[in-house]
Short mmCIF file of C-alpha atoms in Angstrom, two decimals:
data_model
loop_
_atom_site.label_atom_id
_atom_site.label_comp_id
_atom_site.label_asym_id
_atom_site.label_seq_id
_atom_site.Cartn_x
_atom_site.Cartn_y
_atom_site.Cartn_z
CA MET F 293 27.85 -20.66 -76.18
CA ASN F 294 24.93 -19.22 -78.16
CA PHE F 295 22.15 -17.02 -76.80
CA GLN F 296 19.65 -19.88 -76.46
CA ALA F 297 22.11 -21.91 -74.40
CA LEU F 298 22.79 -18.95 -72.12
CA ARG F 299 19.07 -18.41 -71.66
CA ARG F 300 18.51 -22.07 -70.78
CA LYS F 301 21.39 -21.92 -68.24
CA SER F 302 20.02 -18.75 -66.61
CA THR F 303 16.55 -20.27 -66.33
CA PHE F 304 18.01 -23.47 -64.86
CA GLU F 305 20.01 -21.49 -62.23
CA ARG F 306 16.93 -19.50 -61.25
CA GLN F 307 14.99 -22.73 -60.85
CA LEU F 308 17.72 -24.09 -58.60
CA MET F 309 17.78 -20.92 -56.50
CA HIS F 310 14.05 -20.62 -56.02
CA PRO F 311 13.73 -23.26 -53.25
CA ALA F 312 16.59 -21.68 -51.26
CA LEU F 313 15.20 -18.19 -51.64
CA SER F 314 11.76 -19.45 -50.77
CA ALA F 315 13.07 -21.13 -47.61
CA LEU F 316 14.99 -18.00 -46.62
CA PHE F 317 11.97 -15.79 -47.22
CA GLY F 318 9.81 -18.19 -45.22
CA SER F 319 12.29 -18.17 -42.34
CA THR F 320 12.36 -14.38 -42.34
CA LEU F 321 8.59 -14.23 -42.18
CA ALA F 322 8.52 -16.80 -39.38
CA LEU F 323 11.13 -14.82 -37.41
CA ALA F 324 9.20 -11.59 -37.91
CA GLY F 325 6.05 -13.35 -36.78
CA LEU F 326 7.82 -14.68 -33.70
CA ILE F 327 9.10 -11.21 -32.80
CA LEU F 328 5.66 -9.69 -33.24
CA SER F 329 4.12 -12.51 -31.23
CA SER F 330 6.67 -12.00 -28.43
CA GLN F 331 5.99 -8.27 -28.43
CA ALA F 332 2.27 -8.92 -28.26
CA MET F 333 2.76 -11.35 -25.37
CA ALA F 334 4.95 -8.84 -23.56
CA GLN F 335 2.25 -6.24 -24.11
CA GLU F 336 -0.40 -8.63 -22.81
CA LYS F 337 1.69 -9.36 -19.71
CA ARG F 338 1.29 -5.86 -18.26
CA ILE F 339 -1.01 -5.08 -15.36
CA ILE F 340 -2.39 -1.72 -14.25
CA VAL F 341 -2.12 -0.99 -10.53
CA TYR F 342 -4.06 1.75 -8.77
CA ASN F 343 -1.46 2.50 -6.12
CA ALA F 344 -2.23 4.40 -2.92
CA GLN F 345 0.83 2.99 -1.17
CA HIS F 346 3.98 5.12 -0.96
CA GLU F 347 5.12 5.48 -4.55
CA SER F 348 8.77 4.65 -3.81
CA LEU F 349 7.81 1.34 -2.16
CA ALA F 350 5.40 0.41 -4.95
CA LYS F 351 8.08 1.14 -7.55
CA GLU F 352 10.53 -1.13 -5.72
CA TRP F 353 7.94 -3.90 -5.68
CA ALA F 354 7.01 -3.43 -9.33
CA THR F 355 10.61 -3.30 -10.57
CA ALA F 356 11.67 -6.42 -8.68
CA PHE F 357 8.52 -8.33 -9.69
CA THR F 358 8.99 -7.52 -13.38
CA ALA F 359 12.66 -8.50 -13.23
CA GLU F 360 11.72 -11.87 -11.74
CA THR F 361 8.62 -12.69 -13.78
CA GLY F 362 8.74 -10.63 -16.97
CA ILE F 363 5.27 -9.24 -16.19
CA GLY F 364 5.12 -5.47 -16.62
CA VAL F 365 3.48 -3.19 -14.07
CA THR F 366 1.98 0.22 -14.78
CA LEU F 367 1.54 2.24 -11.58
CA ARG F 368 -1.07 4.97 -11.27
CA SER F 369 -0.55 6.71 -7.94
CA GLY F 370 -3.08 8.52 -5.77
CA ALA F 371 -4.71 8.45 -2.34
CA ASP F 372 -6.68 5.67 -0.60
CA SER F 373 -10.18 7.14 -0.76
CA GLU F 374 -9.54 8.83 -4.10
CA PHE F 375 -8.94 5.47 -5.74
CA SER F 376 -11.57 3.52 -3.81
CA ASN F 377 -14.22 6.05 -4.86
CA GLN F 378 -12.92 5.94 -8.43
CA ILE F 379 -13.04 2.14 -8.57
CA VAL F 380 -16.60 2.11 -7.25
CA ALA F 381 -17.59 4.74 -9.83
CA GLU F 382 -15.89 2.82 -12.65
CA GLY F 383 -17.43 -0.47 -11.59
CA LYS F 384 -16.79 -3.37 -13.95
CA ALA F 385 -15.36 -0.96 -16.53
CA SER F 386 -12.35 -0.09 -14.37
CA PRO F 387 -9.05 -0.41 -16.24
CA ALA F 388 -7.32 -1.35 -12.98
CA ASP F 389 -6.17 -4.91 -12.36
CA VAL F 390 -4.85 -4.44 -8.81
CA PHE F 391 -5.54 -1.96 -5.99
CA LEU F 392 -2.92 -1.25 -3.30
CA THR F 393 -3.58 0.99 -0.29
CA GLU F 394 -1.87 2.43 2.76
CA ASN F 395 -4.87 1.76 5.01
CA SER F 396 -7.61 -0.86 5.03
CA PRO F 397 -10.88 1.16 5.09
CA ALA F 398 -10.50 1.94 1.38
CA MET F 399 -10.16 -1.78 0.67
CA THR F 400 -13.34 -2.48 2.63
CA GLN F 401 -15.22 0.09 0.55
CA VAL F 402 -14.28 -1.69 -2.69
CA GLU F 403 -15.00 -5.10 -1.16
CA GLN F 404 -18.47 -4.03 -0.01
CA ALA F 405 -19.19 -2.89 -3.57
CA GLY F 406 -18.48 -6.46 -4.69
CA LEU F 407 -15.64 -5.44 -7.00
CA PHE F 408 -12.80 -7.66 -5.72
CA ALA F 409 -12.06 -11.18 -6.88
CA PRO F 410 -11.25 -13.71 -4.13
CA VAL F 411 -7.54 -13.85 -3.32
CA ASP F 412 -5.97 -17.19 -4.25
CA ALA F 413 -5.91 -19.57 -1.28
CA ASP F 414 -2.15 -20.17 -1.47
CA THR F 415 -1.60 -16.40 -1.31
CA LEU F 416 -3.85 -16.02 1.74
CA ALA F 417 -1.86 -18.76 3.46
CA LEU F 418 1.30 -16.64 3.22
CA VAL F 419 -0.05 -13.95 5.58
CA GLU F 420 -0.75 -14.17 9.31
CA ASP F 421 -4.49 -14.35 10.09
CA GLN F 422 -4.61 -11.03 11.97
CA TYR F 423 -3.21 -9.15 8.98
CA ARG F 424 -5.91 -10.10 6.50
CA PRO F 425 -9.69 -9.72 6.51
CA SER F 426 -11.90 -12.69 7.21
CA GLY F 427 -13.67 -12.39 3.85
CA GLY F 428 -10.60 -13.28 1.78
CA HIS F 429 -11.23 -10.77 -1.02
CA TRP F 430 -8.11 -8.74 -0.27
CA ILE F 431 -4.99 -9.24 1.80
CA GLY F 432 -2.61 -7.35 4.07
CA ILE F 433 0.65 -6.46 2.36
CA ALA F 434 2.36 -4.35 5.07
CA ALA F 435 1.57 -2.81 8.46
CA ARG F 436 2.22 0.38 10.40
CA SER F 437 1.84 1.23 14.08
CA THR F 438 0.10 4.23 15.61
CA VAL F 439 2.43 6.16 17.93
CA PHE F 440 2.49 9.32 20.00
CA ALA F 441 5.58 11.21 18.85
CA TYR F 442 6.70 13.55 21.63
CA ASN F 443 9.33 16.21 22.18
CA LYS F 444 11.72 14.79 24.75
CA THR F 445 12.74 18.27 25.95
CA LYS F 446 9.12 19.09 26.84
CA LEU F 447 7.73 15.80 28.16
CA THR F 448 9.08 13.12 30.47
CA GLU F 449 7.89 9.52 30.26
CA ASP F 450 5.64 9.86 33.30
CA GLN F 451 3.87 12.80 31.63
CA LEU F 452 2.89 10.84 28.52
CA PRO F 453 -0.75 9.90 27.86
CA LYS F 454 -1.61 6.37 28.95
CA SER F 455 -4.35 6.08 26.31
CA LEU F 456 -5.32 7.77 23.08
CA LEU F 457 -8.52 8.78 24.88
CA ASP F 458 -6.48 10.86 27.39
CA LEU F 459 -5.78 13.42 24.67
CA ALA F 460 -9.39 14.60 25.04
CA GLY F 461 -8.57 15.90 28.53
CA PRO F 462 -8.25 19.65 29.19
CA GLN F 463 -4.60 19.24 30.23
CA TRP F 464 -3.74 18.55 26.57
CA LYS F 465 -5.43 21.62 25.12
CA GLY F 466 -3.23 23.17 22.44
CA ARG F 467 -0.40 20.73 23.13
CA TRP F 468 -0.83 18.02 20.55
CA GLY F 469 -1.45 17.72 16.82
CA ALA F 470 -2.50 15.39 14.01
CA SER F 471 -3.36 15.39 10.31
CA PRO F 472 -7.15 14.82 10.32
CA SER F 473 -7.62 15.20 6.57
CA GLY F 474 -5.34 12.26 5.76
CA PRO F 475 -6.33 8.59 5.43
CA ASP F 476 -3.82 7.58 8.13
CA PHE F 477 -5.55 9.44 10.93
CA GLN F 478 -8.98 8.48 9.64
CA ALA F 479 -7.96 4.81 9.83
CA ILE F 480 -6.96 5.35 13.46
CA VAL F 481 -10.38 6.86 14.16
CA SER F 482 -12.03 3.89 12.45
CA ALA F 483 -10.26 1.62 14.94
CA LEU F 484 -11.47 3.79 17.82
CA LEU F 485 -15.01 3.52 16.45
CA GLN F 486 -14.79 -0.25 16.17
CA LEU F 487 -13.35 -0.67 19.67
CA LYS F 488 -15.28 1.94 21.68
CA GLY F 489 -18.42 2.63 19.70
CA GLU F 490 -20.01 5.68 18.14
CA ALA F 491 -20.79 7.67 21.30
CA VAL F 492 -17.25 7.52 22.71
CA THR F 493 -15.73 8.23 19.30
CA SER F 494 -18.01 11.21 18.69
CA ASP F 495 -17.23 12.72 22.11
CA TRP F 496 -13.50 12.19 21.61
CA LEU F 497 -13.54 13.87 18.19
CA LYS F 498 -15.44 16.89 19.54
CA ALA F 499 -12.92 17.24 22.38
CA MET F 500 -10.12 16.82 19.86
CA LYS F 501 -11.47 19.76 17.86
CA THR F 502 -10.99 21.92 20.96
CA ASN F 503 -7.66 20.46 22.08
CA PHE F 504 -5.50 19.79 19.06
CA LYS F 505 -3.70 21.64 16.26
CA ALA F 506 -4.35 20.52 12.70
CA TYR F 507 -1.53 19.89 10.24
CA ARG F 508 -1.41 18.61 6.70
CA GLY F 509 0.53 15.35 6.62
CA ASN F 510 2.36 13.25 9.20
CA ASN F 511 5.76 14.69 8.34
CA THR F 512 4.43 18.16 9.13
CA VAL F 513 3.19 16.90 12.50
CA LEU F 514 6.61 15.37 13.19
CA LYS F 515 8.34 18.63 12.28
CA ALA F 516 6.04 20.61 14.61
CA VAL F 517 6.81 18.24 17.49
CA ASN F 518 10.54 18.46 16.85
CA SER F 519 10.51 22.26 16.80
CA GLY F 520 8.55 22.41 20.07
CA GLU F 521 5.52 24.01 18.46
CA ILE F 522 3.50 21.21 20.07
CA ASP F 523 4.45 18.70 22.75
CA GLY F 524 3.36 15.65 20.80
CA GLY F 525 1.39 14.29 17.88
CA ILE F 526 -0.37 11.19 16.58
CA ILE F 527 1.40 9.69 13.55
CA TYR F 528 2.51 6.32 12.20
CA HIS F 529 5.86 5.01 13.39
CA TYR F 530 7.69 4.89 10.06
CA TYR F 531 7.72 8.66 9.53
CA TRP F 532 10.04 8.96 12.52
CA PHE F 533 12.20 6.03 11.45
CA GLY F 534 12.45 7.34 7.91
CA ASP F 535 13.54 10.81 9.04
CA ARG F 536 16.10 9.36 11.44
CA ALA F 537 17.53 7.20 8.66
CA ARG F 538 17.92 10.22 6.37
CA THR F 539 19.10 13.30 8.29
CA GLY F 540 17.19 13.38 11.57
CA GLU F 541 16.42 17.00 10.76
CA ASN F 542 12.79 16.72 11.84
CA SER F 543 13.16 14.10 14.58
CA SER F 544 16.33 14.88 16.54
CA ASP F 545 14.33 15.94 19.63
CA VAL F 546 11.53 13.43 19.15
CA GLU F 547 10.95 10.01 20.71
CA LEU F 548 8.10 7.56 20.18
CA HIS F 549 5.56 6.47 22.76
CA TYR F 550 3.67 3.20 22.13
CA PHE F 551 0.31 2.99 23.91
CA ARG F 552 0.16 -0.86 24.02
CA ASN F 553 -2.35 -2.85 26.16
CA GLY F 554 -4.89 -3.16 23.34
CA ASP F 555 -5.55 0.59 23.47
CA PRO F 556 -7.08 2.27 20.38
CA GLY F 557 -3.82 4.21 20.23
CA ALA F 558 -1.95 0.93 19.76
CA PHE F 559 -3.85 0.28 16.53
CA VAL F 560 -1.81 -1.38 13.78
CA SER F 561 -3.09 -0.32 10.39
CA ILE F 562 -2.98 -2.84 7.56
CA SER F 563 -1.98 -1.82 4.05
CA GLY F 564 -4.04 -3.84 1.61
CA GLY F 565 -3.88 -5.37 -1.82
CA GLY F 566 -6.62 -6.85 -3.96
CA VAL F 567 -7.34 -8.00 -7.51
CA LEU F 568 -10.32 -6.44 -9.27
CA ALA F 569 -12.95 -8.93 -10.43
CA SER F 570 -12.97 -7.06 -13.74
CA SER F 571 -9.21 -7.51 -14.28
CA LYS F 572 -8.25 -8.35 -17.85
CA HIS F 573 -5.18 -10.16 -16.55
CA PRO F 574 -6.34 -12.07 -13.45
CA GLN F 575 -3.54 -14.65 -13.48
CA GLU F 576 -0.78 -12.03 -13.68
CA SER F 577 -2.55 -9.86 -11.10
CA GLN F 578 -2.85 -12.71 -8.61
CA ALA F 579 0.83 -13.48 -9.22
CA PHE F 580 1.76 -9.89 -8.35
CA LEU F 581 -0.21 -10.02 -5.11
CA LYS F 582 1.36 -13.34 -4.18
CA TRP F 583 4.84 -11.98 -4.90
CA ILE F 584 4.31 -8.92 -2.68
CA VAL F 585 3.36 -11.00 0.38
CA GLY F 586 5.94 -13.68 -0.39
CA LYS F 587 9.67 -13.66 0.27
CA GLY F 588 10.53 -11.21 -2.51
CA GLY F 589 8.07 -8.48 -1.60
CA GLN F 590 8.54 -8.82 2.15
CA LYS F 591 12.31 -8.64 1.71
CA VAL F 592 11.83 -5.26 0.02
CA LEU F 593 9.95 -4.13 3.15
CA ARG F 594 12.58 -5.49 5.50
CA GLU F 595 15.65 -4.17 3.69
CA GLY F 596 14.21 -1.06 2.06
CA THR F 597 13.66 2.47 3.32
CA SER F 598 9.92 2.33 4.01
CA TYR F 599 10.28 1.01 7.60
CA GLU F 600 6.85 -0.60 7.42
CA TYR F 601 6.21 -3.94 9.10
CA THR F 602 6.21 -7.20 7.19
CA VAL F 603 3.07 -9.35 7.43
CA GLY F 604 4.22 -12.54 5.70
CA ARG F 605 4.46 -15.71 7.78
CA GLY F 606 8.00 -16.20 9.02
CA GLU F 607 9.17 -12.94 7.44
CA PRO F 608 10.90 -10.74 10.06
CA SER F 609 10.54 -6.96 9.93
CA ASN F 610 13.41 -4.47 9.93
CA ALA F 611 15.45 -5.15 13.07
CA ALA F 612 15.24 -1.48 14.12
CA LEU F 613 11.48 -1.72 14.70
CA VAL F 614 9.70 -2.69 17.90
CA SER F 615 8.31 -6.16 17.19
CA LEU F 616 4.65 -6.44 16.26
CA GLU F 617 4.09 -8.74 19.23
CA ASP F 618 5.48 -6.13 21.65
CA LEU F 619 3.10 -3.47 20.33
CA GLN F 620 0.17 -5.25 22.04
CA ALA F 621 -2.18 -3.95 19.36
CA PRO F 622 -5.95 -4.41 19.66
CA LYS F 623 -7.32 -7.30 17.61
CA ILE F 624 -9.52 -5.92 14.86
CA ASP F 625 -10.78 -7.59 11.70
CA PRO F 626 -9.72 -5.04 9.04
CA GLN F 627 -12.89 -5.86 7.15
CA THR F 628 -14.98 -4.21 9.88
CA LEU F 629 -13.42 -0.74 9.71
CA ASN F 630 -16.00 1.79 8.52
CA SER F 631 -14.51 4.74 6.63
CA ARG F 632 -17.83 6.34 5.69
CA LYS F 633 -19.05 6.49 9.28
CA VAL F 634 -15.72 7.99 10.34
CA THR F 635 -16.05 10.70 7.70
CA ASP F 636 -19.55 11.51 8.97
CA LEU F 637 -18.40 11.70 12.60
CA MET F 638 -15.36 13.82 11.79
CA THR F 639 -17.49 16.15 9.70
CA ASP F 640 -19.99 16.51 12.55
CA ALA F 641 -17.10 17.37 14.89
CA GLY F 642 -15.87 20.08 12.50
CA LEU F 643 -12.65 18.25 11.64
CA MET F 644 -13.30 17.89 7.91
#
């Protein structure tokens, strides 16, 4: 075969191969485009959560939600008022999609600034009425009960205070403690303010300044009660349950007293969740909120180590807990709790 023939054959083979190569190249580009598109979608399906809930609980929620839905969750953890003030300062420019708190006054602050989107109606329907505000711009996601933790070697049941207000009496001077700088105690005071008014609350706080010992954090209060440093302290129930479930090191001599009868000391604090009106991913954010108060999120509460109460309709709490009904908590619309007024009153009393 001469050179010209070989050249014609080579050209003919290349012409035959071109369509196949072209198709292959096109498929490769399409696949690359699909991968990039999927990566972009995955990137888009990621929400930012300002989380003031316990970090371990929020991580459990986020991990399970992502596994079920494919929507990523970035948690930024801090304190209730720290984040509520930050959100108000950021306004519509906030990078947050969702805000989760331990206590409701911080939620009310953001709501009053007009920065929450309405919660989807089908999500609201998942939560009992008393565990969500009447305005519908955020929703209860968990609950915790106020208790008087007492040292059982120092107090008998008949010596326990009948009301939170009793702790203002001279007989309790130097015998009880609390963590006034924390959002938990401030939420309890906000309930007292709502139920009894400013004058009673102000007098109680001033008497408290004289009577109590200040600690930093509920676990520190629990430890002081257990050691006998104080006879009792105001905390939330789950600190005791959590310590008992671990080692009991700081609760072995401690029992819990529930005030009941609608007393301010029987206050049940609502942890809240809301979607920012400025969210760049409103659909995914609403889905996260719905998942938390639905079966998946409430199961994490029930079976996890947080020992907080469930608030979803028909979702039982951990069997070790006193039922919410038996707590006889006062009925308070969480939307009415006033954190700023509480801060003013506590400052006036010398507690902050």
